[in-house]
C-alpha positions as a printed Julia matrix, in Angstrom:
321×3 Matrix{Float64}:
  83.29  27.19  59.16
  82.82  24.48  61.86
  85.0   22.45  59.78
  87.74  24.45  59.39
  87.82  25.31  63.02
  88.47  21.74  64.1
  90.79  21.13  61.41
  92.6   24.3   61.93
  92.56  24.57  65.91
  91.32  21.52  67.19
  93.25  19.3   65.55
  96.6   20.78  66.46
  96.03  21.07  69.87
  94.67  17.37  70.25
  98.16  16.21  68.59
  99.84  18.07  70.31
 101.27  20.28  67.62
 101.35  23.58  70.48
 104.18  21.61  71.98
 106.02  21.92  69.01
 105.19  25.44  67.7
 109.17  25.87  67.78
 108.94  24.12  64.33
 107.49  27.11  63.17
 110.68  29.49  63.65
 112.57  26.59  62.21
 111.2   26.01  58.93
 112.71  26.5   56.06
 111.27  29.16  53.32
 113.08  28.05  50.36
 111.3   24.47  51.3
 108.21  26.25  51.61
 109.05  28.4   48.12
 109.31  24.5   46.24
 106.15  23.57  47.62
 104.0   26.36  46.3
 105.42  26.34  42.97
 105.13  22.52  42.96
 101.29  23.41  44.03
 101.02  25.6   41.24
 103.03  22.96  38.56
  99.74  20.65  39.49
  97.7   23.16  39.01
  99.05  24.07  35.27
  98.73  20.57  34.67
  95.41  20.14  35.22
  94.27  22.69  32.74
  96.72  21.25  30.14
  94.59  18.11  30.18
  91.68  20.56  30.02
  93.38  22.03  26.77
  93.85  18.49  25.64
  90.7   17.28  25.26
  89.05  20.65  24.32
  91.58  19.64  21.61
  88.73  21.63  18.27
  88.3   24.87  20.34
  89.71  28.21  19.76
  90.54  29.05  23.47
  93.57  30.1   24.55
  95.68  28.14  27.44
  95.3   31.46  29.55
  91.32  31.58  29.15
  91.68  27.29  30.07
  94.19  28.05  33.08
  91.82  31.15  34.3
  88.45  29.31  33.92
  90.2   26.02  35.65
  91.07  27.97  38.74
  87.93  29.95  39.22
  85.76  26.55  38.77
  88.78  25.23  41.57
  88.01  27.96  43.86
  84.24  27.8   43.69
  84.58  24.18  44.5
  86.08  24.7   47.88
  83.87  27.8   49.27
  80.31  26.28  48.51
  78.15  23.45  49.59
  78.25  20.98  46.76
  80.88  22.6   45.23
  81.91  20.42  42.68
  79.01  20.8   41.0
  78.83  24.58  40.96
  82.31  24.46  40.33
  81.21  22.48  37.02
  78.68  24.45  36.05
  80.8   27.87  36.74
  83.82  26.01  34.25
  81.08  25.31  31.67
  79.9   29.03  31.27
  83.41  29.88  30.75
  85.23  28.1   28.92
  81.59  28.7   26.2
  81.44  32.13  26.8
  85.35  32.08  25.91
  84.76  30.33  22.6
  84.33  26.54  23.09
  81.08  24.89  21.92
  78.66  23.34  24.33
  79.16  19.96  22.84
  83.02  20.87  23.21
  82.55  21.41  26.85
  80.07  19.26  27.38
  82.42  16.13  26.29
  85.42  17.3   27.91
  84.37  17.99  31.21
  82.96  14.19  31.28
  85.74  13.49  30.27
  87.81  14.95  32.63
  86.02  13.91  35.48
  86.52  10.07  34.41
  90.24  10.68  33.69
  91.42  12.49  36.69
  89.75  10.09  39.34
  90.55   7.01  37.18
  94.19   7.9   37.22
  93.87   8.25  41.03
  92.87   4.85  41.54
  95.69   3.4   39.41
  97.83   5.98  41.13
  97.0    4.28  44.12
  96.88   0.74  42.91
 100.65   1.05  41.49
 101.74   2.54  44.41
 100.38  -0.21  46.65
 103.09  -2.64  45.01
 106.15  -1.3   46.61
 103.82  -0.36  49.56
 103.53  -3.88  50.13
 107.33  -4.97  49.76
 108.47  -2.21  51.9
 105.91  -2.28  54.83
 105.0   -5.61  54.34
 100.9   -7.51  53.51
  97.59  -6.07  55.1
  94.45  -7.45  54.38
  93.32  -3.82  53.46
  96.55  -3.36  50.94
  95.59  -7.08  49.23
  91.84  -5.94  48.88
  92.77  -2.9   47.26
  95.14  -4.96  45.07
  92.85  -7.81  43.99
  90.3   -5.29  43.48
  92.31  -2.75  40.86
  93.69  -6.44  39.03
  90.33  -7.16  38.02
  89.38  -4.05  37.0
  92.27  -3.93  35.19
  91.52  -7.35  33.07
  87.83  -6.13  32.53
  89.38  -3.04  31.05
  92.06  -4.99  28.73
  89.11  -7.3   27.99
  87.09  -4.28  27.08
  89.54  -3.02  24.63
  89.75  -6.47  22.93
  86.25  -6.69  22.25
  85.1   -2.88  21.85
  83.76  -4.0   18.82
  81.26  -6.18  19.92
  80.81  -3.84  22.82
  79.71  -1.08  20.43
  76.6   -2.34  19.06
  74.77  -2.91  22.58
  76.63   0.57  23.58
  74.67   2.33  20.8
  71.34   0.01  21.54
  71.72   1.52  25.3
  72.11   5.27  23.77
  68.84   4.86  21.33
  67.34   3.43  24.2
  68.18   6.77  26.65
  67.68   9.18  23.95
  64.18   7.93  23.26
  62.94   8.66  26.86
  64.7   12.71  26.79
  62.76  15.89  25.53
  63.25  16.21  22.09
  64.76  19.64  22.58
  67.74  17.61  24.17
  68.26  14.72  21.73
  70.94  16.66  19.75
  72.57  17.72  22.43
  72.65  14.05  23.94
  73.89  12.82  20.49
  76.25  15.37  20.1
  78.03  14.87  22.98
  78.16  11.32  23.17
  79.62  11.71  19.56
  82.46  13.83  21.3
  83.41  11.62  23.37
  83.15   8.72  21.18
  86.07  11.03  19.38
  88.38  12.48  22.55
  88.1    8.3   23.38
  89.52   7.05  19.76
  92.3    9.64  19.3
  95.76   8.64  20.21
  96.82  12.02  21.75
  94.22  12.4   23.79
  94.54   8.55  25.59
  98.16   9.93  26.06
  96.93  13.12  27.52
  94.56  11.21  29.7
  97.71   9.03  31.08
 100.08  12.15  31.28
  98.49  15.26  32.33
  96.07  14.32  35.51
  98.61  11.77  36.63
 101.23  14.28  36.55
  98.84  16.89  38.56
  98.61  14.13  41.29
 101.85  13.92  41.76
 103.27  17.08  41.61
 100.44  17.97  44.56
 102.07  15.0   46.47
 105.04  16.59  46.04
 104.08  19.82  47.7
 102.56  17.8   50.39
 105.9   15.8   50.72
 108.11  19.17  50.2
 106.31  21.19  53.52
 106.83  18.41  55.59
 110.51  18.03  54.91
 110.24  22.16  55.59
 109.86  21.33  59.14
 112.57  18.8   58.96
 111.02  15.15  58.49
 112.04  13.41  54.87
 109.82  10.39  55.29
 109.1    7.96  52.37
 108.08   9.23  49.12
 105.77   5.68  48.91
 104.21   5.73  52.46
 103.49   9.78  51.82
 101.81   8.64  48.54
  99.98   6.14  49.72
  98.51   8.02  52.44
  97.84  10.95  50.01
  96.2    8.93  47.3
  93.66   7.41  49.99
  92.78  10.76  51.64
  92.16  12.19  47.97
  89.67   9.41  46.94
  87.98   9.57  49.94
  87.53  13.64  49.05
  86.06  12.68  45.85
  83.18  11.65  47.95
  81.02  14.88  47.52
  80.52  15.42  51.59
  81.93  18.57  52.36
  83.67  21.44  49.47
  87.11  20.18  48.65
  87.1   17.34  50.61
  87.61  19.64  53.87
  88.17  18.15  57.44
  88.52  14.92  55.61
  91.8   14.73  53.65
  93.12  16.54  57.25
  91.32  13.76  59.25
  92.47  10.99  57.18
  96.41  12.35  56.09
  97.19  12.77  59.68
  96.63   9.92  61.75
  98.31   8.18  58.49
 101.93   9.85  58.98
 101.42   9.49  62.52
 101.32   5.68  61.57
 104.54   5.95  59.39
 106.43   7.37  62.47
 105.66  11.26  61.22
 106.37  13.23  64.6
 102.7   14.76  65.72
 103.88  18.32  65.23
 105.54  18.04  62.23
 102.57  16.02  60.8
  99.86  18.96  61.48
 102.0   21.74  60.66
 102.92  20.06  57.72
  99.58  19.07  56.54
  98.19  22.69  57.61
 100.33  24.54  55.85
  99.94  22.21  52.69
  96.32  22.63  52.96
  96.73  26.88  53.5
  98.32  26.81  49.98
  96.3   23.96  48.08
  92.71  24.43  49.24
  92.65  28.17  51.05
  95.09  30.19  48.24
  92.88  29.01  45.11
  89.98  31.3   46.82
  91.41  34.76  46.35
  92.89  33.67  42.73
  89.97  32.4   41.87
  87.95  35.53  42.38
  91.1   37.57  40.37
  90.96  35.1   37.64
  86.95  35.23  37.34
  87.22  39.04  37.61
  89.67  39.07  34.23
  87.44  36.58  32.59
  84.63  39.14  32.8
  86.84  42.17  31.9
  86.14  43.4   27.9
  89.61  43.38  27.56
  90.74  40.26  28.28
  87.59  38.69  26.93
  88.21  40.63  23.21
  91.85  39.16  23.61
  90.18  35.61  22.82
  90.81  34.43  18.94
  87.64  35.2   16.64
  85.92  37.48  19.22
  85.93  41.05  19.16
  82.64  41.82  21.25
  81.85  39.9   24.63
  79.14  37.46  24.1
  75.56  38.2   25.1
């Protein structure tokens, strides 16, 4: 609550965004309109990369999209959240049909992919970002640092054959020290992933679907600030967006709160964003993609536990105990 009282009322007044509350009578709804259904195009995109790699389940893209936004809402209303959040999706998405190893697999899965296509989110867009606005020490870091991981990767690839035999040494090794009672599972799901990792469509998924989610949520956030009348670059927004959103990966308050505000801002103040236009902006971004989730999330977790919806799921005609 602390949080969202400085980000909400503190933050505005200290850049001076009651100055310019006149933006507010001049902003323009259709504007506003594009950036919640681009919010809401990110959203859908996230849980096709969930139906992607649950890729053997039964579940319907409804149960996925429902299950996706109640774990999303969780995530931003309680301490630790991503974590709940994970747990909450897991129940779900098993109780809907999907086997634990299913799950299991794809939510590991998921986690690597969508913060993995961040990074090179952010590395690609720190090419132009250097052309246009010219070499930082920070920018050539962050550069030099994605190049190599980018060679280890291509060098991994090459040799995944010779990687697999200490790979599977390492497993044996792990699975050895567990309760027996969670071998199988263990086994199981590193099987899974093994699978989702070898299959062509789902390496396309993984390069498609989060990256797409990314940037159609940098779109909203680009969309509300041209609402109150600033276009500003599509690469400086991006780049400001991508660092904000790996630094609220960082599991220090629920969905990143106070810190994608504190870091966004003072970054389109730096790429000549006026003060007011920058808060408002980012505040009403942040209403619709961290504060609107809640109330869904408690209407989509409401159907999920309604018989009839739950009967409406392929191969189930009683709710499972």
């Amino acid at each position: 609550m602390l949080i969202a009282v400085v980000d909400y009322f503190v933050l505005p007044t200290l850049a001076g965004a009651r100055q310019s509350l006149h933006l507010l009578g001049e902003v323009r709804p259709s504007w506003v309109a594009l950036g919640i259904l681009l919010e809401a195009a990110s959203l859908v995109c996230y849980s096709l990369f969930t139906r992607s790699v649950l890729r053997s389940s039964p579940l319907r893209f409804g149960w996925i999209l429902r299950s996706d936004l109640t774990g999303f809402g969780v995530s931003h209303v309680v301490p630790g959240g991503g974590a709940t959040a994970t747990a909450l999706r897991f129940r779900l998405l098993v109780s809907g049909g999907a086997s634990v190893d299913d799950v299991t697999a794809a939510i590991a899965a998921e986690g690597v992919g969508a913060s993995l296509s961040l990074a090179v989110l952010l590395w690609v867009t720190l090419i132009p970002a250097v052309l246009l606005f010219g070499p930082t020490a920070l920018y050539l870091i962050v550069l030099l640092v994605g190049a190599l991981i980018a060679l280890c990767a291509v060098v991994a690839i090459r040799e995944r054959s010779r990687l697999a035999r200490p790979a599977k040494r390492l497993l044996r090794f792990v699975l050895h020290r567990l309760p027996r009672r969670l071998q199988p599972h263990v086994q199981a799901t590193a099987d899974q992933l093994r699978d989702l990792l070898t299959d062509r469509d789902v390496r396309s998924a993984f390069a498609l679907w989060p990256t797409a989610s990314w940037l159609l949520d940098a779109a909203a956030l680009w969309v509300f600030l041209a609402a109150y009348g600033h276009v500003m670059d599509p690469i400086a927004l991006l780049l400001a967006y991508c660092i904000a959103s790996l630094l609220a990966v960082l599991p220090i308050t629920p969905g990143g709160l106070g810190i994608i505000e504190g870091v966004l801002i003072p970054w389109l103040l730096g790429f000549g964003v006026p003060a007011g236009v920058a808060v408002l902006g980012v505040v009403s971004w942040r209403l619709i993609q961290f504060w609107a989730p809640i109330p869904v999330a408690g209407l989509c977790y409401l159907s999920l536990r309604t018989p009839g919806w739950r009967n409406r799921v392929p191969g189930r005609t009683q709710p499972p105990r």
